[in-house]
CSV table of C-alpha atoms and ligand atoms in Angstrom, one decimal:
chain,number,residue,atom,x,y,z
T,190,MET,CA,24.9,-8.5,-8.8
T,191,PRO,CA,23.8,-12.1,-8.3
T,192,ASN,CA,22.1,-14.1,-11.2
T,193,SER,CA,18.3,-13.7,-11.3
T,194,VAL,CA,15.6,-16.0,-12.5
T,195,GLU,CA,12.1,-14.6,-13.3
T,196,ILE,CA,9.1,-16.5,-12.0
T,197,LYS,CA,5.9,-15.5,-13.9
T,198,ASP,CA,3.6,-18.5,-14.1
T,199,PHE,CA,0.8,-18.9,-11.6
T,200,GLU,CA,2.0,-22.1,-9.9
T,201,GLY,CA,5.6,-21.1,-9.9
T,202,VAL,CA,4.7,-17.8,-8.3
T,203,ARG,CA,2.6,-19.4,-5.7
T,204,GLU,CA,5.3,-21.9,-4.9
T,205,ALA,CA,8.2,-19.4,-4.8
T,206,TRP,CA,6.4,-17.2,-2.3
T,207,LYS,CA,6.0,-20.1,0.0
T,208,CYS,CA,9.3,-21.8,-0.5
T,209,PRO,CA,11.4,-21.9,2.7
T,210,HIS,CA,14.6,-22.0,0.7
T,211,LEU,CA,13.9,-18.7,-0.9
T,212,SER,CA,14.8,-16.1,1.7
T,213,ALA,CA,13.4,-12.7,2.1
T,214,ARG,CA,16.6,-11.5,3.6
T,215,MET,CA,18.5,-9.9,0.8
T,216,GLY,CA,21.4,-8.6,2.9
T,217,ASP,CA,22.9,-12.0,3.4
T,218,SER,CA,23.6,-12.5,-0.3
T,219,GLY,CA,27.2,-11.7,0.3
T,220,GLU,CA,26.8,-8.9,-2.2
T,221,GLU,CA,27.3,-5.2,-1.2
T,222,LEU,CA,23.8,-3.8,-1.4
T,223,GLY,CA,25.0,-0.4,-0.6
T,224,PRO,CA,24.2,2.3,1.9
T,225,SER,CA,20.5,2.4,0.8
T,226,TYR,CA,20.0,-1.1,2.1
T,227,GLU,CA,21.3,0.0,5.6
T,228,LEU,CA,19.1,3.1,5.5
T,229,PHE,CA,15.8,1.5,4.4
T,230,LEU,CA,15.6,-2.2,4.6
T,231,ARG,CA,18.0,-4.2,6.8
T,232,GLY,CA,16.3,-6.0,9.6
T,233,THR,CA,12.7,-4.7,8.8
T,234,VAL,CA,9.8,-7.1,8.7
T,235,ILE,CA,10.0,-7.6,5.0
T,236,GLN,CA,13.6,-8.8,5.3
T,237,LEU,CA,13.1,-11.4,8.0
T,238,ASP,CA,12.7,-15.2,7.8
T,239,GLY,CA,11.4,-18.0,10.0
T,240,ALA,CA,10.9,-17.5,13.7
T,241,GLU,CA,12.2,-13.9,13.7
T,242,HIS,CA,9.7,-13.0,11.0
T,243,VAL,CA,6.8,-14.7,12.8
T,244,LYS,CA,7.7,-12.8,16.0
T,245,ARG,CA,7.8,-9.4,14.2
T,246,ARG,CA,4.5,-10.1,12.4
T,247,ARG,CA,2.9,-11.1,15.7
T,248,THR,CA,4.1,-7.8,17.2
T,249,TYR,CA,2.7,-5.8,14.2
T,250,GLY,CA,-0.5,-7.8,14.6
T,251,GLN,CA,-1.2,-6.1,17.9
T,252,LEU,CA,-2.3,-3.1,16.0
T,253,ILE,CA,-5.1,-4.7,14.2
T,254,ARG,CA,-5.9,-7.9,16.1
T,255,GLY,CA,-9.1,-8.3,18.1
T,256,GLY,CA,-10.9,-5.0,18.1
T,257,GLY,CA,-7.9,-3.2,16.6
T,258,HIS,CA,-9.1,-3.1,13.1
T,259,LYS,CA,-12.6,-2.0,14.1
T,260,GLU,CA,-11.0,0.7,16.2
T,261,PHE,CA,-8.9,1.9,13.3
T,262,ARG,CA,-11.9,1.9,11.0
T,263,ASP,CA,-14.2,3.8,13.5
T,264,THR,CA,-11.6,6.3,14.7
T,265,TRP,CA,-9.7,7.0,11.6
T,266,LEU,CA,-10.9,5.5,8.3
T,267,PHE,CA,-14.5,6.5,8.3
T,268,PRO,CA,-14.1,10.0,9.8
T,269,VAL,CA,-11.1,10.9,7.8
T,270,VAL,CA,-12.6,9.8,4.4
T,271,ASP,CA,-16.0,11.4,5.2
T,272,SER,CA,-14.5,14.7,6.2
T,273,SER,CA,-12.2,14.8,3.2
T,274,VAL,CA,-15.2,14.3,0.9
T,275,ARG,CA,-17.2,16.9,2.8
T,276,GLU,CA,-14.4,19.4,2.4
T,277,LEU,CA,-14.4,18.8,-1.3
T,278,HIS,CA,-18.1,19.4,-1.6
T,279,ALA,CA,-17.8,22.5,0.5
T,280,ASN,CA,-15.4,24.1,-1.9
T,281,PRO,CA,-16.5,23.8,-5.5
T,282,ASP,CA,-15.3,26.0,-8.2
T,283,GLU,CA,-17.6,28.8,-9.5
T,284,ASP,CA,-19.2,26.5,-12.0
T,285,GLY,CA,-20.4,24.2,-9.3
T,286,PHE,CA,-17.8,21.4,-9.9
T,287,ALA,CA,-15.1,20.4,-7.5
T,288,ARG,CA,-12.0,19.1,-9.1
T,289,VAL,CA,-9.1,16.9,-8.0
T,290,GLU,CA,-6.1,15.1,-9.4
T,291,VAL,CA,-7.0,11.7,-8.1
T,292,TYR,CA,-3.7,10.3,-7.0
T,293,ARG,CA,-2.5,13.5,-5.3
T,294,TRP,CA,-5.8,13.9,-3.4
T,295,ILE,CA,-6.0,10.2,-2.3
T,296,ARG,CA,-2.3,10.2,-1.3
T,297,ARG,CA,-3.1,12.9,1.3
T,298,VAL,CA,-6.1,11.1,2.7
T,299,GLN,CA,-4.2,7.8,2.8
T,300,MET,CA,-1.3,9.6,4.5
T,301,GLN,CA,-3.6,10.7,7.3
T,302,LEU,CA,-4.6,7.1,7.8
T,303,ALA,CA,-1.0,5.8,7.7
T,304,ALA,CA,0.1,8.4,10.1
T,305,ALA,CA,-2.5,7.2,12.6
T,306,LEU,CA,-1.2,3.6,12.3
T,307,VAL,CA,2.4,4.6,12.4
T,308,GLY,CA,2.1,7.2,15.2
T,309,PHE,CA,3.0,10.4,13.4
T,310,ASP,CA,0.5,12.5,15.2
T,311,GLU,CA,1.0,15.8,13.3
T,312,ALA,CA,0.2,14.1,10.0
T,313,ARG,CA,-3.2,12.8,11.1
T,314,GLU,CA,-4.6,16.2,10.1
T,315,PRO,CA,-4.7,17.4,6.4
T,316,GLU,CA,-2.0,20.0,6.6
T,317,GLY,CA,0.6,17.8,8.2
T,318,ALA,CA,-0.4,14.9,6.0
T,319,GLU,CA,0.2,17.0,2.9
T,320,GLU,CA,3.6,18.0,4.1
T,321,LEU,CA,4.6,14.5,5.0
T,322,ALA,CA,3.2,13.2,1.6
T,323,ASP,CA,5.4,15.7,-0.2
T,324,LEU,CA,8.4,14.5,1.7
T,325,MET,CA,7.5,10.9,1.2
T,326,THR,CA,7.2,11.6,-2.6
T,327,ILE,CA,10.7,12.8,-2.6
T,328,LEU,CA,11.9,9.9,-0.5
T,329,MET,CA,10.2,7.3,-2.7
T,330,ALA,CA,11.4,8.9,-6.0
T,331,GLY,CA,15.0,8.3,-5.3
T,332,ARG,CA,14.9,5.3,-3.0
T,333,PRO,CA,15.9,2.2,-4.9
T,334,THR,CA,13.4,-0.6,-4.7
T,335,GLN,CA,14.5,-4.1,-3.5
T,336,TYR,CA,14.4,-5.1,-7.1
T,337,GLU,CA,16.8,-2.3,-8.0
T,338,MET,CA,19.0,-2.9,-5.0
T,339,THR,CA,19.4,-6.6,-5.8
T,340,VAL,CA,19.1,-7.1,-9.5
T,341,VAL,CA,19.0,-4.0,-11.8
T,342,GLY,CA,21.5,-1.9,-9.8
T,343,HIS,CA,21.3,1.7,-8.8
T,344,ASP,CA,23.5,4.8,-8.5
T,345,GLU,CA,24.3,5.5,-4.8
T,346,GLU,CA,25.6,8.9,-5.8
T,347,SER,CA,22.6,10.1,-7.8
T,348,ALA,CA,21.0,13.4,-7.0
T,349,ALA,CA,17.7,11.7,-6.5
T,350,LEU,CA,19.1,9.5,-3.9
T,351,LYS,CA,20.7,12.4,-2.1
T,352,ALA,CA,17.3,14.2,-2.0
T,353,THR,CA,15.8,10.9,-0.7
T,354,VAL,CA,18.2,10.8,2.1
T,355,GLY,CA,17.5,14.5,2.9
T,356,ALA,CA,13.8,13.8,3.0
T,357,ARG,CA,14.2,10.8,5.2
T,358,ASP,CA,16.2,12.8,7.7
T,359,GLU,CA,13.6,15.5,7.8
T,360,ILE,CA,10.7,13.1,8.2
T,361,LEU,CA,12.4,11.3,11.1
T,362,GLU,CA,13.3,14.6,12.7
T,363,ARG,CA,9.9,16.3,12.4
T,364,PHE,CA,7.5,13.4,12.5
T,365,PHE,CA,9.2,10.4,14.3
T,366,ARG,CA,11.5,11.5,17.1
T,367,PRO,CA,9.1,13.9,18.8
T,368,ASN,CA,6.4,11.2,18.7
T,369,LEU,CA,8.7,8.6,20.1
T,370,GLU,CA,9.7,11.0,22.9
T,371,ARG,CA,6.0,11.5,23.8
T,372,ARG,CA,5.4,7.9,23.8
T,373,LEU,CA,8.5,7.1,26.0
T,374,GLU,CA,7.0,9.5,28.4
T,375,LEU,CA,3.7,7.6,28.3
T,376,VAL,CA,5.7,4.4,29.1
T,377,ARG,CA,7.2,6.1,32.1
T,378,ARG,CA,3.8,7.2,33.3
T,379,LEU,CA,2.4,3.7,32.8
T,380,GLU,CA,5.2,2.2,34.8
T,381,ALA,CA,4.5,4.8,37.5
T,382,GLY,CA,0.9,3.7,37.6
T,383,GLU,CA,-0.4,7.2,36.5
T,384,ILE,CA,-2.1,5.9,33.4
T,385,SER,CA,-3.4,2.5,32.2
T,386,GLU,CA,-2.9,0.5,29.0
T,387,GLU,CA,-6.1,2.0,27.6
T,388,ASP,CA,-4.5,5.4,27.6
T,389,LEU,CA,-1.8,4.4,25.2
T,390,PRO,CA,-2.2,5.0,21.5
T,391,LYS,CA,-2.5,2.0,19.2
T,392,ASP,CA,0.3,2.6,16.7
T,393,LEU,CA,3.7,1.4,15.6
T,394,THR,CA,5.7,4.1,17.4
T,395,MET,CA,4.0,3.2,20.7
T,396,LEU,CA,5.0,-0.5,20.1
T,397,ILE,CA,8.6,0.8,19.4
T,398,ALA,CA,8.6,2.9,22.6
T,399,ARG,CA,7.5,-0.2,24.6
T,400,ARG,CA,10.2,-2.3,22.8
T,401,ALA,CA,7.4,-4.8,21.8
T,402,ASP,CA,10.1,-6.4,19.7
T,403,PRO,CA,13.4,-6.2,21.5
T,404,ALA,CA,15.2,-5.7,18.2
T,405,TRP,CA,13.8,-2.2,18.2
T,406,GLU,CA,16.3,-1.3,20.9
T,407,ASP,CA,18.4,-0.4,17.9
T,408,PRO,CA,17.2,3.1,17.1
T,409,ALA,CA,18.3,2.9,13.4
T,410,LEU,CA,16.2,-0.3,12.9
T,411,ALA,CA,13.2,1.5,14.6
T,412,GLU,CA,13.6,4.3,12.1
T,413,ARG,CA,13.8,1.9,9.1
T,414,GLU,CA,10.6,0.1,10.4
T,415,VAL,CA,8.4,3.2,10.6
T,416,LEU,CA,9.5,4.4,7.2
T,417,LEU,CA,8.8,1.0,5.7
T,418,LEU,CA,5.3,0.9,7.0
T,419,LEU,CA,4.7,4.4,5.8
T,420,ALA,CA,6.2,3.7,2.3
T,421,GLY,CA,4.4,0.3,2.1
T,422,SER,CA,0.9,1.6,2.8
T,423,VAL,CA,0.3,5.0,1.2
T,424,HIS,CA,1.5,4.7,-2.5
T,425,THR,CA,0.0,1.1,-2.7
T,426,THR,CA,-3.5,2.0,-1.6
T,427,SER,CA,-3.5,5.4,-3.4
T,428,SER,CA,-2.5,3.5,-6.6
T,429,ALA,CA,-5.2,0.9,-6.1
T,430,VAL,CA,-7.9,3.6,-5.7
T,431,MET,CA,-6.6,5.4,-8.8
T,432,TRP,CA,-6.5,2.3,-10.9
T,433,THR,CA,-10.0,1.1,-9.8
T,434,LEU,CA,-11.5,4.4,-10.7
T,435,ARG,CA,-9.8,4.5,-14.1
T,436,GLU,CA,-10.9,0.9,-14.8
T,437,ILE,CA,-14.5,1.6,-13.7
T,438,PHE,CA,-14.7,4.7,-15.9
T,439,ALA,CA,-13.2,2.9,-18.9
T,440,TRP,CA,-15.7,0.0,-18.4
T,441,LEU,CA,-18.6,2.5,-18.2
T,442,GLU,CA,-17.7,3.8,-21.6
T,443,GLU,CA,-18.3,0.3,-22.9
T,444,HIS,CA,-21.4,-0.2,-20.7
T,445,PRO,CA,-23.1,3.1,-20.6
T,446,ASP,CA,-26.4,1.6,-19.4
T,447,GLU,CA,-24.9,0.3,-16.2
T,448,GLU,CA,-24.1,3.5,-14.4
T,449,SER,CA,-26.6,2.6,-11.6
T,450,ARG,CA,-24.2,-0.1,-10.5
T,451,LEU,CA,-21.8,2.5,-9.1
T,452,GLU,CA,-24.2,2.4,-6.1
T,453,ASP,CA,-23.9,-1.3,-5.7
T,454,ASP,CA,-21.3,-2.4,-3.1
T,455,ASP,CA,-20.8,-5.7,-4.7
T,456,PHE,CA,-19.9,-4.0,-8.0
T,457,ILE,CA,-17.4,-1.7,-6.2
T,458,LEU,CA,-15.8,-4.6,-4.4
T,459,GLY,CA,-15.6,-6.6,-7.7
T,460,ALA,CA,-14.1,-3.6,-9.4
T,461,ALA,CA,-11.5,-3.1,-6.7
T,462,ARG,CA,-10.4,-6.8,-6.8
T,463,GLU,CA,-10.1,-6.7,-10.6
T,464,ALA,CA,-8.0,-3.5,-10.6
T,465,LEU,CA,-5.7,-5.0,-7.9
T,466,ARG,CA,-5.4,-8.2,-10.0
T,467,LEU,CA,-4.6,-6.3,-13.1
T,468,HIS,CA,-2.2,-3.6,-11.7
T,469,PRO,CA,0.7,-4.8,-9.5
T,470,VAL,CA,2.1,-2.2,-7.3
T,471,ALA,CA,5.7,-3.4,-7.5
T,472,PRO,CA,7.8,-4.7,-10.4
T,473,ALA,CA,8.8,-7.9,-8.5
T,474,SER,CA,9.4,-9.5,-5.1
T,475,PRO,CA,12.9,-10.7,-4.9
T,476,ARG,CA,13.9,-13.8,-2.9
T,477,LEU,CA,17.4,-15.1,-2.4
T,478,ALA,CA,18.0,-18.9,-2.9
T,479,VAL,CA,19.8,-20.3,0.2
T,480,GLU,CA,20.2,-23.6,-1.6
T,481,ASP,CA,19.6,-25.0,-5.0
T,482,VAL,CA,15.8,-24.7,-5.7
T,483,GLU,CA,13.8,-26.4,-8.4
T,484,LEU,CA,10.2,-25.4,-8.5
T,485,LYS,CA,7.5,-27.9,-9.7
T,486,SER,CA,7.1,-25.9,-12.8
T,487,GLY,CA,10.7,-26.7,-13.7
T,488,ALA,CA,12.3,-23.2,-12.9
T,489,GLU,CA,15.7,-23.7,-11.3
T,490,ILE,CA,17.1,-21.1,-8.9
T,491,PRO,CA,20.7,-22.0,-8.1
T,492,ASP,CA,22.0,-21.3,-4.5
T,493,GLY,CA,22.9,-17.6,-4.3
T,494,ALA,CA,20.7,-16.6,-7.2
T,495,ILE,CA,17.6,-14.4,-6.9
T,496,ALA,CA,14.1,-15.5,-7.8
T,497,LEU,CA,12.1,-12.5,-9.1
T,498,ILE,CA,8.5,-13.2,-8.3
T,499,ARG,CA,6.5,-11.3,-11.0
T,500,SER,CA,2.9,-11.4,-9.7
T,501,GLY,CA,1.4,-9.4,-12.5
T,502,PHE,CA,1.9,-12.2,-15.1
T,503,ALA,CA,0.6,-14.8,-12.7
T,504,SER,CA,-2.5,-12.8,-11.8
T,505,THR,CA,-3.5,-12.6,-15.5
T,506,GLU,CA,-2.9,-16.2,-16.4
T,507,PRO,CA,-5.8,-17.4,-18.7
T,508,SER,CA,-5.7,-21.0,-17.4
T,509,ILE,CA,-6.7,-19.6,-14.0
T,510,TYR,CA,-8.7,-16.4,-14.6
T,511,GLY,CA,-10.2,-17.4,-17.9
T,512,GLU,CA,-9.6,-16.4,-21.5
T,513,ASP,CA,-10.5,-12.8,-20.8
T,514,ALA,CA,-7.9,-12.7,-18.0
T,515,MET,CA,-6.4,-9.4,-19.4
T,516,GLU,CA,-9.8,-7.7,-19.3
T,517,PHE,CA,-11.4,-5.9,-16.5
T,518,ASN,CA,-14.5,-7.8,-15.5
T,519,PRO,CA,-16.0,-6.7,-12.2
T,520,ASP,CA,-18.3,-9.8,-12.2
T,521,ARG,CA,-15.5,-12.3,-12.6
T,522,GLU,CA,-15.8,-15.5,-10.7
T,523,VAL,CA,-12.7,-17.4,-9.9
T,524,PRO,CA,-12.2,-21.1,-9.1
T,525,PRO,CA,-12.2,-22.1,-5.4
T,526,GLY,CA,-9.0,-21.5,-3.6
T,527,ILE,CA,-7.8,-18.7,-5.9
T,528,TYR,CA,-7.6,-15.1,-4.7
T,529,GLU,CA,-10.0,-12.9,-6.6
T,530,PHE,CA,-7.4,-10.1,-6.4
T,531,GLY,CA,-4.7,-12.3,-7.9
T,532,PHE,CA,-1.4,-12.1,-6.2
T,533,ALA,CA,-1.7,-8.3,-5.6
T,534,PHE,CA,-1.0,-8.8,-1.8
T,535,GLY,CA,1.5,-11.7,-2.4
T,536,THR,CA,1.0,-15.0,-0.5
T,537,GLY,CA,2.7,-17.1,2.1
T,538,SER,CA,4.1,-15.8,5.3
T,539,HIS,CA,5.0,-12.3,3.9
T,540,MET,CA,1.5,-11.7,2.5
T,541,CYS,CA,0.6,-8.1,3.0
T,542,TYR,CA,0.2,-7.1,6.5
T,543,GLY,CA,-2.2,-4.3,5.5
T,544,LEU,CA,-4.6,-6.6,3.7
T,545,PRO,CA,-7.4,-6.5,6.3
T,546,ILE,CA,-7.0,-2.7,6.5
T,547,VAL,CA,-7.2,-2.3,2.7
T,548,MET,CA,-10.0,-5.0,1.9
T,549,GLY,CA,-11.8,-4.8,5.3
T,550,THR,CA,-13.6,-7.7,6.8
T,551,ASN,CA,-17.2,-7.0,5.7
T,552,GLY,CA,-18.1,-5.4,2.4
T,553,LEU,CA,-16.7,-2.0,1.8
T,554,ASP,CA,-15.3,-1.5,5.3
T,555,GLY,CA,-11.6,-1.5,4.1
T,556,SER,CA,-9.7,1.6,3.2
T,557,LEU,CA,-9.9,0.9,-0.6
T,558,GLY,CA,-13.6,0.1,-0.8
T,559,TYR,CA,-14.7,2.8,1.6
T,560,MET,CA,-12.7,5.4,-0.3
T,561,LEU,CA,-14.1,4.3,-3.6
T,562,LYS,CA,-17.7,4.3,-2.3
T,563,ALA,CA,-17.2,7.7,-0.9
T,564,MET,CA,-15.8,9.1,-4.1
T,565,LEU,CA,-18.4,7.5,-6.3
T,566,GLY,CA,-21.2,8.4,-4.0
T,567,ALA,CA,-20.0,12.0,-4.1
T,568,GLY,CA,-20.5,12.0,-7.8
T,569,ALA,CA,-16.8,11.5,-9.0
T,570,ARG,CA,-16.6,11.3,-12.8
T,571,PRO,CA,-13.6,11.8,-15.2
T,572,ASP,CA,-13.0,15.4,-16.1
T,573,PRO,CA,-14.1,15.8,-19.7
T,574,GLU,CA,-11.4,18.5,-20.2
T,575,ALA,CA,-8.7,16.0,-19.3
T,576,PRO,CA,-9.5,12.7,-21.0
T,577,MET,CA,-7.6,9.7,-19.6
T,578,PRO,CA,-5.5,7.5,-21.9
T,579,PRO,CA,-6.7,3.9,-22.5
T,580,VAL,CA,-6.0,1.5,-19.5
T,581,GLY,CA,-5.8,-1.8,-21.5
T,582,PRO,CA,-2.1,-1.5,-22.4
T,583,THR,CA,-1.2,-1.0,-18.7
T,584,ARG,CA,-2.6,-4.3,-17.4
T,585,GLY,CA,-0.8,-7.4,-16.2
T,586,ASP,CA,2.7,-6.0,-15.9
T,587,TYR,CA,4.5,-3.3,-14.0
T,588,ASP,CA,6.7,-0.7,-15.4
T,589,ASP,CA,7.5,2.7,-14.2
T,590,ALA,CA,5.6,4.5,-17.0
T,591,THR,CA,2.4,2.5,-16.6
T,592,ASN,CA,2.4,2.4,-12.8
T,593,HIS,CA,2.8,6.1,-12.7
T,594,PRO,CA,0.5,7.2,-15.4
T,595,PRO,CA,-0.2,10.8,-16.5
T,596,PRO,CA,-2.4,12.7,-13.9
T,597,PHE,CA,-6.0,11.6,-13.8
T,598,HIS,CA,-8.5,14.4,-13.1
T,599,VAL,CA,-11.8,13.8,-11.6
T,600,ILE,CA,-14.7,16.2,-11.2
T,601,PHE,CA,-17.6,16.1,-8.7
T,602,ASP,CA,-20.9,17.7,-9.8
T,603,VAL,CA,-21.5,19.4,-6.4
T,604,GLY,CA,-23.9,22.0,-7.8
T,605,SER,CA,-26.4,19.3,-9.2
T,606,GLN,CA,-26.1,17.2,-6.1
T,607,GLN,CA,-26.9,20.1,-3.9
T,608,ALA,CA,-29.9,21.2,-6.1
T,609,ALA,CA,-31.2,17.6,-6.0
T,610,ALA,CA,-30.9,17.4,-2.2
T,611,ALA,CA,-32.6,20.8,-1.8
T,612,GLY,CA,-35.5,19.7,-4.0
T,613,ARG,CA,-36.0,16.4,-2.1
S,879,HEM,C1,-3.6,-1.9,-2.2
S,879,HEM,C2,-2.7,-1.8,-1.3
S,879,HEM,C3,-1.5,-2.7,-1.0
S,879,HEM,C4,-1.0,-3.6,-1.8
S,879,HEM,C5,-1.3,-4.0,-3.3
S,879,HEM,C6,0.1,-4.3,-1.1
S,879,HEM,C7,1.0,-5.3,-1.6
S,879,HEM,C8,1.9,-6.0,-0.8
S,879,HEM,C9,2.7,-7.1,-1.2
S,879,HEM,C10,2.6,-7.7,-2.7
S,879,HEM,C11,3.4,-7.5,-0.2
S,879,HEM,C12,4.4,-8.7,-0.2
S,879,HEM,C13,5.8,-8.3,-0.6
S,879,HEM,C14,6.7,-9.5,-0.6
S,879,HEM,O1,6.4,-10.6,-0.3
S,879,HEM,O2,7.9,-9.3,-1.0
S,879,HEM,C15,3.2,-6.6,0.9
S,879,HEM,C16,3.8,-6.7,2.1
S,879,HEM,C17,3.5,-5.8,3.1
S,879,HEM,N1,2.6,-4.8,3.2
S,879,HEM,FE1,1.3,-4.3,1.8
S,879,HEM,N2,0.2,-3.7,0.2
S,879,HEM,C18,-0.8,-2.8,0.3
S,879,HEM,C19,-1.1,-2.0,1.4
S,879,HEM,C20,-0.5,-2.0,2.6
S,879,HEM,C21,-0.9,-1.3,3.7
S,879,HEM,C22,-2.1,-0.3,3.8
S,879,HEM,C23,0.0,-1.6,4.7
S,879,HEM,C24,0.1,-1.0,6.1
S,879,HEM,C25,-0.9,-0.7,6.8
S,879,HEM,C26,0.9,-2.5,4.2
S,879,HEM,C27,2.0,-3.1,4.8
S,879,HEM,C28,2.7,-4.1,4.4
S,879,HEM,C29,3.8,-4.7,5.2
S,879,HEM,C30,4.3,-4.3,6.6
S,879,HEM,C31,4.4,-5.7,4.4
S,879,HEM,C32,5.5,-6.7,4.8
S,879,HEM,C33,4.9,-7.9,5.4
S,879,HEM,C34,6.0,-9.0,5.6
S,879,HEM,O3,7.0,-8.9,5.1
S,879,HEM,O4,5.6,-9.9,6.4
S,879,HEM,N3,0.6,-2.8,2.9
S,879,HEM,N4,2.2,-5.7,0.5
């Protein structure tokens, strides 16, 4: 494994993410990154630099540019979230309460949204999404992260990795290849003049079928790319919803008179930004030094070494976010030019592609805000029978235990809401 240098301070993190001599392309380190790199990462958008990267990002951009984001919101986000909440309300337990384990429930809803974006038609509905989410959970459990592949090391022979590869094969067989075939047929019909551009779905598999980036002529790369988008979107957003709810409920324990703020969009947005800032979704973003690099903060990353960009520390730096930087403060104001959500989405050219989808463009029209509003509006409250552990110790850093906390159960008081609505 190459040497690694941790970058944790705010300025260092910002500079490292933008430094042209710190490459995203791990596979060129000259080190053997193992079969997992070939199966999951090589050549995907997150592994490209320079012009190649700009081109791939532009191609991806076709899905959300112009009216694309609005189309995604109106066709998928709003209807899928609304119907999921309606379904919960339609099926309360005998005592009038509906109950869910937050992460598991959100994961299914997010999977439906991700499936629409990736082009896995069968998983746009709840049943298919649940099956795909189960397979993705197996895939993610044994798939080494970039950080493990490059720095910590991993066991290519582990049972978990074998299960991961099995889940990957099944996902591709059931959800990708039939959809690619369908879209290749659409391309043939388009070329024959039987249908027009407007008849084509707006999803990644359609872009692949059209070879919107010629690199996708390579079927193995196309497979890696769809899996990357799926893996990058569902767990991250589901974690963010889960952490925001946990933080809000912990905050309400300290501020019992402020419950009415749950109906305030600005409060929900502020809460989401704070939760994102406090709870990074990945341990570190690795970058390979392609020449000797010295950051302004003094950190030195020799040619061939790996810079580990640890956003969680930078996002809780008191000199930037205030003395209470480790606290959850939904009313926090940050200095101009500073992201309110910290480095949750990274920065620089690789900054999260899904950012406009997650955060929206106007108030709570992103997948995170809309989902939170829908759940809180439907009366979500922590289940008193399953109290949640304190959130404070989990802030500012990522480790497996804190990022995958014990299940978090929420109840919806459907009975009271229905009685209130009937009495109106
Ligand atoms: C709360 C939710 C999310 C968080 C916190 C998050 C975080 C991040 C971060 C930190 C990066 C940069 C990684 C690096 O530089 O090494 C990133 C990249 C990326 N994200 Fe997200 N993400 C989220 C949701 C999504 C969603 C919903 C999608 C897809 C719709 C998505 C797609 C991507 C892609 C494709 C990249 C790679 C971009 C590139 O390399 O140019 N993410 N994300």
